[in-house]
C-alpha cells in the first residue's frame, strides 16, 4: 500500500545537534519503573532520609526529578507503540485512510523520538543539580567538626575552667571556622553557577522540544487536508486517492524542518513588559522636556541681557549713595 516512507532507526545529526552535541543516554533507561512500583515508592518516601541534613532537601528534589524522568520515559514508549498501532489499523482501510494513517504514525513516532532526546537532556540538568547536592554534602563535615569543638570548649569551661585543653581547642575552633567560611563561600559560588547552567540547559531543551513538536503538529494538519471527508450516499464511490506523492513530500518537508531547526531560529520569544514600559516611559519623557524649554525661553540670550541691564543701572545708583554716606560719617 505504497509504504514509501517507513519508520527509521538510524538518524543523521540535525543542525541543533551539530550546534549543541547531544548528551549520553539518560541513566534511567531500561530499568524497572512505574508510579505503582516499589522503586518509585522508595524514592518518593525515602528521598533524603539518609545523608547529611544540609543536603536532604536538594537530595529529595533530585530524587523527585528522577521520578519525572521515568514518567516521561513511559510516555515516550507508549507513544511509540501507539504510532505503530495506528499504522497497523489504517492498513486495513481504504487507500486514502491507509496512506494518511501511515504518515501520521510516522509523525507521532517522531514525537516519541523527540521525547527520548528531551529525556537525555533533562537527565543532564538533573545531574548538574545532583552535583550541587554532592558539594553540600561535602561541606557538612566541616560544620559538624566546628560544632563538636564548640561543644567540647563549653563542656570544659563548665567542668574545668582552668584546663589547658581549652586554649588548644580554641585554636582548633578558629581553624575550623576558617575552613567553614572558605567552604561556604565556594558552595555559594558553585550553587549559583550550577543552578544557572542547569536550568538554562533545561529551558533550552524545552524550547527545542516544544517548537519541534509544534512543527510536527503543523505538518500533521497538512496531512489531514489530503483526506476527503465529504459524505457519500450509499452505493456511491469516492474518487480515487492520488495524494501519495503529496503525503510523502509533507513527511520529507517535516524531516527537513526538524533537521534545520536551531535555537537561534526559535519563533517564540519572551517579552518582558516591565522593560518595555520603562523604555517607553523614558522615550516619552525626554521630548516633552525639550519642548517646554523651547516654549518658555525662545530668546534666552536677549532675555538675559534685559535682566542684567537693570541690575547694572541699580548698581551705578548705589555707588554715589555709598560715597555720600562715607562723607557724612567722616
Short mmCIF file of C-alpha atoms in Angstrom, two decimals:
data_model
loop_
_atom_site.label_atom_id
_atom_site.label_comp_id
_atom_site.label_asym_id
_atom_site.label_seq_id
_atom_site.Cartn_x
_atom_site.Cartn_y
_atom_site.Cartn_z
CA UNK A 1 0.00 0.00 0.00
CA UNK A 2 2.64 2.44 -1.08
CA UNK A 3 4.76 2.28 2.07
CA UNK A 4 7.02 4.93 0.60
CA UNK A 5 8.33 6.28 3.87
CA UNK A 6 8.90 3.80 6.68
CA UNK A 7 9.99 4.30 10.25
CA UNK A 8 13.73 4.69 10.59
CA UNK A 9 16.16 3.72 13.31
CA UNK A 10 19.36 5.48 12.25
CA UNK A 11 19.17 9.27 12.03
CA UNK A 12 21.64 11.78 10.68
CA UNK A 13 22.58 14.53 13.16
CA UNK A 14 20.35 17.58 12.93
CA UNK A 15 21.52 21.20 12.83
CA UNK A 16 20.69 21.70 16.52
CA UNK A 17 22.67 18.56 17.40
CA UNK A 18 25.64 19.81 15.42
CA UNK A 19 25.38 23.17 17.18
CA UNK A 20 24.98 21.54 20.61
CA UNK A 21 26.11 17.88 20.72
CA UNK A 22 23.55 15.62 22.42
CA UNK A 23 24.34 14.17 25.84
CA UNK A 24 24.74 10.44 26.53
CA UNK A 25 21.58 8.38 27.13
CA UNK A 26 19.78 9.02 30.40
CA UNK A 27 20.77 6.84 33.32
CA UNK A 28 17.11 5.93 33.96
CA UNK A 29 16.68 3.95 30.75
CA UNK A 30 15.95 0.25 30.73
CA UNK A 31 15.20 -0.02 34.45
CA UNK A 32 12.17 -1.11 36.39
CA UNK A 33 9.92 1.88 36.82
CA UNK A 34 6.30 2.90 37.25
CA UNK A 35 4.27 5.04 39.61
CA UNK A 36 2.92 2.00 41.38
CA UNK A 37 6.30 0.28 41.53
CA UNK A 38 8.30 -0.39 44.65
CA UNK A 39 11.28 1.61 43.40
CA UNK A 40 9.07 4.64 42.83
CA UNK A 41 7.66 4.49 46.36
CA UNK A 42 11.11 4.07 47.90
CA UNK A 43 12.50 7.08 46.05
CA UNK A 44 9.47 9.21 46.86
CA UNK A 45 9.20 8.36 50.56
CA UNK A 46 12.84 7.75 51.38
CA UNK A 47 14.48 10.53 49.37
CA UNK A 48 16.82 12.45 51.63
CA UNK A 49 16.12 10.26 54.65
CA UNK A 50 19.76 9.23 54.70
CA UNK A 51 22.73 11.53 54.42
CA UNK A 52 23.72 14.92 55.81
CA UNK A 53 20.96 17.26 56.97
CA UNK A 54 22.35 20.07 54.85
CA UNK A 55 21.80 18.16 51.60
CA UNK A 56 18.47 16.47 52.38
CA UNK A 57 16.15 18.93 50.66
CA UNK A 58 18.16 19.04 47.47
CA UNK A 59 18.51 15.27 47.61
CA UNK A 60 14.73 14.94 47.72
CA UNK A 61 14.46 17.30 44.75
CA UNK A 62 16.94 15.23 42.72
CA UNK A 63 15.07 12.00 43.51
CA UNK A 64 11.75 13.55 42.53
CA UNK A 65 13.21 14.67 39.23
CA UNK A 66 14.32 11.10 38.66
CA UNK A 67 10.69 10.03 39.02
CA UNK A 68 9.77 12.70 36.47
CA UNK A 69 12.30 11.22 34.07
CA UNK A 70 10.92 7.74 34.44
CA UNK A 71 7.37 9.00 33.89
CA UNK A 72 8.42 10.76 30.70
CA UNK A 73 10.09 7.59 29.51
CA UNK A 74 6.80 5.74 29.99
CA UNK A 75 5.05 8.34 27.84
CA UNK A 76 7.67 8.09 25.10
CA UNK A 77 7.43 4.30 24.94
CA UNK A 78 3.63 4.30 24.96
CA UNK A 79 3.52 6.95 22.23
CA UNK A 80 5.87 4.88 20.09
CA UNK A 81 3.64 1.82 20.43
CA UNK A 82 0.55 3.90 19.68
CA UNK A 83 2.13 5.21 16.45
CA UNK A 84 2.81 1.67 15.27
CA UNK A 85 -0.70 0.57 16.14
CA UNK A 86 -2.23 3.49 14.23
CA UNK A 87 -0.34 2.46 11.11
CA UNK A 88 -1.43 -1.15 11.52
CA UNK A 89 -5.07 -0.17 11.94
CA UNK A 90 -5.04 2.05 8.86
CA UNK A 91 -3.58 -0.76 6.77
CA UNK A 92 -6.98 -2.47 6.58
CA UNK A 93 -8.86 0.67 5.48
CA UNK A 94 -9.23 2.46 2.13
CA UNK A 95 -6.22 3.74 0.25
CA UNK A 96 -6.51 7.33 1.46
CA UNK A 97 -7.04 6.37 5.12
CA UNK A 98 -4.25 3.81 4.90
CA UNK A 99 -1.78 6.31 3.48
CA UNK A 100 -2.68 9.15 5.84
CA UNK A 101 -2.62 6.99 8.97
CA UNK A 102 0.75 5.56 7.94
CA UNK A 103 2.20 9.05 7.59
CA UNK A 104 0.54 10.20 10.82
CA UNK A 105 2.13 7.22 12.53
CA UNK A 106 5.50 8.41 11.25
CA UNK A 107 4.93 11.87 12.75
CA UNK A 108 3.72 10.50 16.08
CA UNK A 109 6.70 8.16 16.18
CA UNK A 110 8.91 11.17 15.55
CA UNK A 111 7.42 12.87 18.61
CA UNK A 112 8.44 9.87 20.71
CA UNK A 113 11.98 10.23 19.33
CA UNK A 114 11.94 13.88 20.40
CA UNK A 115 10.75 12.74 23.82
CA UNK A 116 13.79 10.47 24.08
CA UNK A 117 16.11 13.35 23.19
CA UNK A 118 14.40 15.56 25.75
CA UNK A 119 14.77 12.86 28.42
CA UNK A 120 18.52 12.68 27.79
CA UNK A 121 18.86 16.45 28.10
CA UNK A 122 16.61 16.50 31.16
CA UNK A 123 18.87 13.97 32.81
CA UNK A 124 21.85 16.23 32.23
CA UNK A 125 20.02 19.03 34.01
CA UNK A 126 19.25 16.65 36.90
CA UNK A 127 22.86 15.50 37.15
CA UNK A 128 24.02 19.12 37.30
CA UNK A 129 21.72 19.75 40.26
CA UNK A 130 22.92 16.48 41.77
CA UNK A 131 26.49 17.80 41.72
CA UNK A 132 25.34 20.72 43.88
CA UNK A 133 23.88 18.20 46.33
CA UNK A 134 27.22 16.40 46.49
CA UNK A 135 29.01 19.67 47.24
CA UNK A 136 26.53 20.46 50.00
CA UNK A 137 27.19 17.03 51.49
CA UNK A 138 30.95 17.65 51.38
CA UNK A 139 30.58 20.93 53.29
CA UNK A 140 28.58 19.29 56.08
CA UNK A 141 31.54 17.51 57.83
CA UNK A 142 33.45 20.76 58.35
CA UNK A 143 30.38 22.29 60.01
CA UNK A 144 29.93 19.24 62.21
CA UNK A 145 33.56 19.45 63.27
CA UNK A 146 33.16 23.10 64.24
CA UNK A 147 30.05 22.32 66.30
CA UNK A 148 31.77 19.45 68.11
CA UNK A 149 34.78 21.60 69.03
CA UNK A 150 32.48 24.33 70.27
CA UNK A 151 30.61 21.82 72.44
CA UNK A 152 33.88 20.48 73.90
CA UNK A 153 35.01 24.01 74.80
CA UNK A 154 31.72 24.75 76.51
CA UNK A 155 31.88 21.46 78.43
CA UNK A 156 35.46 22.06 79.61
CA UNK A 157 34.68 25.63 80.68
CA UNK A 158 31.85 24.27 82.80
CA UNK A 159 33.75 21.27 84.23
CA UNK A 160 37.33 22.59 84.48
CA UNK A 161 37.72 26.30 83.61
CA UNK A 162 41.49 26.12 84.22
CA UNK A 163 42.07 23.21 81.83
CA UNK A 164 44.97 23.78 79.38
CA UNK A 165 42.98 21.97 76.67
CA UNK A 166 40.66 24.95 76.32
CA UNK A 167 43.31 27.08 74.63
CA UNK A 168 44.19 24.25 72.24
CA UNK A 169 40.54 23.68 71.37
CA UNK A 170 40.00 27.38 70.82
CA UNK A 171 42.83 27.41 68.28
CA UNK A 172 41.27 24.40 66.55
CA UNK A 173 37.93 26.22 66.58
CA UNK A 174 39.49 29.21 64.81
CA UNK A 175 40.90 26.94 62.12
CA UNK A 176 37.58 25.08 61.79
CA UNK A 177 35.66 28.37 61.42
CA UNK A 178 38.09 29.49 58.71
CA UNK A 179 37.59 26.22 56.86
CA UNK A 180 33.82 26.63 57.12
CA UNK A 181 33.97 30.16 55.75
CA UNK A 182 36.00 29.02 52.75
CA UNK A 183 33.73 26.03 52.13
CA UNK A 184 30.56 28.10 52.40
CA UNK A 185 31.92 30.73 50.02
CA UNK A 186 32.81 28.06 47.49
CA UNK A 187 29.40 26.44 47.92
CA UNK A 188 27.67 29.78 47.37
CA UNK A 189 29.60 30.44 44.16
CA UNK A 190 29.17 26.93 42.79
CA UNK A 191 25.47 26.83 43.68
CA UNK A 192 24.74 29.94 41.65
CA UNK A 193 26.76 28.90 38.63
CA UNK A 194 25.41 25.34 38.62
CA UNK A 195 21.83 26.47 39.16
CA UNK A 196 22.03 28.89 36.25
CA UNK A 197 23.72 26.36 33.97
CA UNK A 198 21.31 23.55 34.84
CA UNK A 199 18.10 25.47 34.24
CA UNK A 200 19.47 27.19 31.16
CA UNK A 201 20.15 23.74 29.75
CA UNK A 202 16.68 22.57 30.73
CA UNK A 203 14.82 25.59 29.32
CA UNK A 204 16.77 25.45 26.05
CA UNK A 205 15.82 21.80 25.67
CA UNK A 206 12.20 22.68 26.48
CA UNK A 207 12.15 25.33 23.76
CA UNK A 208 13.62 22.90 21.25
CA UNK A 209 11.20 20.12 22.17
CA UNK A 210 8.14 22.37 22.17
CA UNK A 211 8.90 24.05 18.85
CA UNK A 212 9.72 20.79 17.12
CA UNK A 213 6.50 19.22 18.39
CA UNK A 214 4.65 22.28 17.10
CA UNK A 215 6.29 21.80 13.70
CA UNK A 216 5.18 18.18 13.62
CA UNK A 217 1.65 19.20 14.56
CA UNK A 218 1.60 21.67 11.67
CA UNK A 219 2.68 19.07 9.15
CA UNK A 220 0.16 16.65 10.63
CA UNK A 221 -2.63 19.10 9.91
CA UNK A 222 -1.30 19.43 6.38
CA UNK A 223 -1.65 15.66 6.00
CA UNK A 224 -5.27 15.81 7.14
CA UNK A 225 -6.03 18.25 4.33
CA UNK A 226 -5.37 15.39 1.86
CA UNK A 227 -8.14 13.29 3.41
CA UNK A 228 -11.52 13.67 1.71
CA UNK A 229 -14.13 13.64 4.46
CA UNK A 230 -17.11 14.67 2.34
CA UNK A 231 -20.12 12.36 2.94
CA UNK A 232 -21.18 9.90 0.26
CA UNK A 233 -24.53 8.29 -0.37
CA UNK A 234 -24.97 4.50 -0.22
CA UNK A 235 -23.65 2.91 -3.40
CA UNK A 236 -21.60 5.95 -4.37
CA UNK A 237 -17.84 5.50 -4.77
CA UNK A 238 -15.26 8.06 -3.78
CA UNK A 239 -12.73 9.48 -6.16
CA UNK A 240 -9.51 7.56 -6.45
CA UNK A 241 -6.91 8.73 -3.99
CA UNK A 242 -3.92 10.43 -5.62
CA UNK A 243 -2.16 12.03 -2.64
CA UNK A 244 0.72 9.60 -2.25
CA UNK A 245 3.30 12.00 -3.62
CA UNK A 246 1.92 14.92 -1.62
CA UNK A 247 1.88 12.97 1.66
CA UNK A 248 5.40 11.73 1.04
CA UNK A 249 6.59 15.28 0.36
CA UNK A 250 4.96 16.51 3.57
CA UNK A 251 6.93 13.95 5.58
CA UNK A 252 10.13 14.89 3.77
CA UNK A 253 9.49 18.58 4.45
CA UNK A 254 8.81 17.82 8.09
CA UNK A 255 12.08 15.96 8.42
CA UNK A 256 13.96 18.80 6.73
CA UNK A 257 12.35 21.38 9.01
CA UNK A 258 13.30 19.39 12.11
CA UNK A 259 16.87 18.90 10.92
CA UNK A 260 17.36 22.57 10.11
CA UNK A 261 15.89 23.92 13.36
CA UNK A 262 18.30 25.63 15.75
CA UNK A 263 17.83 27.54 18.97
CA UNK A 264 18.69 30.78 17.18
CA UNK A 265 15.74 30.27 14.83
CA UNK A 266 13.19 29.80 17.64
CA UNK A 267 9.92 31.54 16.85
CA UNK A 268 8.65 32.05 20.39
CA UNK A 269 10.50 34.86 22.14
CA UNK A 270 9.78 36.10 25.68
CA UNK A 271 8.53 39.66 26.06
CA UNK A 272 9.27 41.40 29.34
CA UNK A 273 6.61 44.04 29.94
CA UNK A 274 8.46 45.94 32.67
CA UNK A 275 11.45 46.63 30.42
CA UNK A 276 9.22 47.71 27.58
CA UNK A 277 7.23 50.05 29.82
CA UNK A 278 10.41 51.57 31.22
CA UNK A 279 11.83 52.22 27.76
CA UNK A 280 8.57 53.73 26.59
CA UNK A 281 8.48 55.95 29.65
CA UNK A 282 11.98 57.22 29.00
CA UNK A 283 11.23 57.87 25.35
CA UNK A 284 8.07 59.82 26.16
CA UNK A 285 9.57 62.00 28.90
CA UNK A 286 12.62 63.37 27.10
CA UNK A 287 10.84 65.08 24.13
CA UNK A 288 8.39 66.84 26.50
CA UNK A 289 11.22 68.43 28.48
CA UNK A 290 12.88 69.80 25.35
CA UNK A 291 9.62 71.30 24.01
CA UNK A 292 8.87 73.06 27.30
CA UNK A 293 12.30 74.66 27.40
CA UNK A 294 11.95 75.99 23.86
CA UNK A 295 8.47 77.46 24.51
CA UNK A 296 9.36 79.25 27.76
CA UNK A 297 12.65 80.77 26.60
CA UNK A 298 12.74 81.14 22.82
CA UNK A 299 15.20 84.11 23.05
CA UNK A 300 17.23 83.14 26.02
CA UNK A 301 20.23 85.43 25.33
CA UNK A 302 18.10 88.53 24.82
CA UNK A 303 16.18 87.77 27.99
CA UNK A 304 19.42 87.51 29.97
CA UNK A 305 20.68 90.84 28.63
CA UNK A 306 17.44 92.59 29.57
CA UNK A 307 17.64 91.17 33.06
CA UNK A 308 21.28 92.17 33.53
CA UNK A 309 20.81 95.77 32.28
CA UNK A 310 18.57 96.93 35.19
CA UNK A 311 20.92 95.28 37.60
CA UNK A 312 23.87 97.37 36.28
CA UNK A 313 21.86 100.64 36.49
CA UNK A 314 20.85 99.84 40.04
CA UNK A 315 24.49 99.20 40.94
CA UNK A 316 25.52 102.60 39.45
CA UNK A 317 22.84 104.36 41.53
CA UNK A 318 24.05 102.70 44.72
CA UNK A 319 27.69 103.82 44.28
CA UNK A 320 27.03 107.67 44.70
CA UNK A 321 24.82 106.98 47.69
CA UNK A 322 27.60 104.96 49.29
CA UNK A 323 30.11 107.85 48.73
CA UNK A 324 27.73 110.36 50.38
CA UNK A 325 27.39 108.10 53.42
CA UNK A 326 31.17 107.94 53.77
CA UNK A 327 31.47 111.73 53.68
CA UNK A 328 28.81 112.19 56.33
CA UNK A 329 30.48 109.63 58.52
CA UNK A 330 33.81 111.44 58.24
#
